[in-house]
CSV table of C-alpha atoms in Angstrom, one decimal:
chain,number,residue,atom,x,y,z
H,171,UNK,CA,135.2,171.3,138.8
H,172,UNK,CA,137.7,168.0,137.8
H,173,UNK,CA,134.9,165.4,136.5
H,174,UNK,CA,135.9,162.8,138.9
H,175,UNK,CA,135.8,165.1,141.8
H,176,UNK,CA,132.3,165.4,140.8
H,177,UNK,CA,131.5,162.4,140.0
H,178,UNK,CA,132.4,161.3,143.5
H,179,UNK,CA,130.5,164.3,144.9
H,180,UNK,CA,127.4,162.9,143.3
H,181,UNK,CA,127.6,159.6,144.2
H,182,UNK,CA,127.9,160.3,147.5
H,183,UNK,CA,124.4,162.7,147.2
H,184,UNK,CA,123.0,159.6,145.8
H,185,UNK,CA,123.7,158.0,149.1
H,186,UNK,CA,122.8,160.3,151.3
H,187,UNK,CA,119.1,160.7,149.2
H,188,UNK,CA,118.7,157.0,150.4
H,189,UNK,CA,119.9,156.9,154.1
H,190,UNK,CA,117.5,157.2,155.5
H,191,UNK,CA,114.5,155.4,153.3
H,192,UNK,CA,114.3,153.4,150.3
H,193,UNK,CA,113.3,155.3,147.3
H,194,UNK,CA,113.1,155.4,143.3
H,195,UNK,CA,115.1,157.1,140.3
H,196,UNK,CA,112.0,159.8,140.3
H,197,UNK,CA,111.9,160.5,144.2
H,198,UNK,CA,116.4,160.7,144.2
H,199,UNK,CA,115.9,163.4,141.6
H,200,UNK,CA,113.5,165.1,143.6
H,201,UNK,CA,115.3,164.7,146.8
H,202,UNK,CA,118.5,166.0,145.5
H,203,UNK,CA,116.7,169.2,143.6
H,204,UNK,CA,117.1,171.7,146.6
H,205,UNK,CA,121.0,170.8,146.6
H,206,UNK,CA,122.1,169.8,143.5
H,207,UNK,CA,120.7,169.2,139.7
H,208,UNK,CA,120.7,165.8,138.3
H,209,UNK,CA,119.4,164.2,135.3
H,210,UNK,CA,117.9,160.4,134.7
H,211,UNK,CA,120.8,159.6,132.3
H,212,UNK,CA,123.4,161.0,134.7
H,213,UNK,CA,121.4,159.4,137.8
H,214,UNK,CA,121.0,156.0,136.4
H,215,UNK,CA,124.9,155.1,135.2
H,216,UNK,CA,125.4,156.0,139.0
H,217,UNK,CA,122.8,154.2,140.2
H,218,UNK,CA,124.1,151.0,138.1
H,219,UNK,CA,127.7,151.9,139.8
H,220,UNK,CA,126.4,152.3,143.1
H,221,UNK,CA,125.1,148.8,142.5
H,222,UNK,CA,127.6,146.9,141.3
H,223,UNK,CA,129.9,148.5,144.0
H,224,UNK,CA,127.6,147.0,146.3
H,225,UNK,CA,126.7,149.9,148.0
H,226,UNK,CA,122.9,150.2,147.4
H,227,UNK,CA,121.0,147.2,146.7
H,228,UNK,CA,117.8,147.2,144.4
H,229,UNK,CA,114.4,145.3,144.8
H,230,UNK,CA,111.3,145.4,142.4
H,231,UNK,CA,107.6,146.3,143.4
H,232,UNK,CA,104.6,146.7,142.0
H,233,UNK,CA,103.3,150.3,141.9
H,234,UNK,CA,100.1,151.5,140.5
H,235,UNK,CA,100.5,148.8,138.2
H,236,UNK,CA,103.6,149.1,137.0
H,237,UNK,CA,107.0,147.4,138.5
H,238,UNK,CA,109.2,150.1,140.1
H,239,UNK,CA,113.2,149.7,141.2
H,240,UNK,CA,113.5,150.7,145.0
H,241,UNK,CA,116.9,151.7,146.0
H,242,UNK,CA,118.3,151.0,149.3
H,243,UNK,CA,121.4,151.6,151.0
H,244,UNK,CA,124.0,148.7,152.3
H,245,UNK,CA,126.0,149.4,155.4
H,246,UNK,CA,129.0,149.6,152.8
H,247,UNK,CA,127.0,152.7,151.7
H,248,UNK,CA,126.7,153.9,154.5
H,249,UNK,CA,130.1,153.3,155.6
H,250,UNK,CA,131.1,155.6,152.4
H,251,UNK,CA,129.2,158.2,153.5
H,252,UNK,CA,131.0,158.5,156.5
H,253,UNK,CA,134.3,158.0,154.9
H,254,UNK,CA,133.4,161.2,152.8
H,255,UNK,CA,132.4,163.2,155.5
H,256,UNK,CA,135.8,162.4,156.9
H,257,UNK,CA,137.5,163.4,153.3
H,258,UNK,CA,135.6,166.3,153.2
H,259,UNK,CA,137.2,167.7,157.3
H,260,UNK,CA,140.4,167.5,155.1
H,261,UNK,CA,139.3,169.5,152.4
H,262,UNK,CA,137.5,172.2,154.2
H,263,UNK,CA,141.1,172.3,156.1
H,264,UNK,CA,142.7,172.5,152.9
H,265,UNK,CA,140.3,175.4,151.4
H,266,UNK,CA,141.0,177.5,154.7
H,267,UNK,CA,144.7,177.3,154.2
H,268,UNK,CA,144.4,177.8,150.1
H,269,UNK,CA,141.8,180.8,151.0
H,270,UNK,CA,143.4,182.4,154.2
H,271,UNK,CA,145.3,184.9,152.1
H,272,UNK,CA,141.4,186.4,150.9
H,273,UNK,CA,140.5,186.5,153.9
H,274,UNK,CA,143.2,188.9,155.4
H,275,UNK,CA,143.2,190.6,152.3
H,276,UNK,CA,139.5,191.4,153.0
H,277,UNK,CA,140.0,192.4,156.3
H,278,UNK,CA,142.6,195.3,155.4
């Protein structure tokens, strides 16, 4: 898969493991498990992007005695979620037309 493709893909996941509730680097990794793999160092850079992109915002609290980041999503973030789900209508479209030809060609 093209890297940036990807990369897009998975911030978007990152998103949508936040919609609904804040949550921590730990819990996203935990969220996203059933659907996709991801790594602290890979979740973290996107985190950071996410951030400065201003479409997650970050807060600090104390948690069994240690400080935890909370994640939580901006409507920015939320508006980009939309926006892919949007993008991805088009792509689905496009993958029908690009795999039509296997489909037919499984029918005969």
């Amino acid at each position: 898969m093209d890297i940036q493709m990807k990369r897009g893909l998975l911030d978007v996941c990152v998103l949508a493991a936040i919609k609904d509730e804040d949550s921590y680097g730990y819990q996203i990794i935990r969220d996203m498990k059933p659907y996709v793999e991801i790594s602290e160092s890979t979740l973290y850079p996107i985190l950071r992007r996410l951030e400065a992109a201003e479409l997650l915002s970050v807060r600090t609290a104390e948690h069994n005695g240690r400080l935890r980041k909370y994640y939580h999503i901006t409507p920015a973030g939320l508006e980009r979620i939309e926006t892919f789900r949007e993008e991805w209508r088009e792509i689905m479209s496009i993958y029908k037309f690009v795999t039509k030809e296997d489909f037919v060609n499984d029918k005969e």
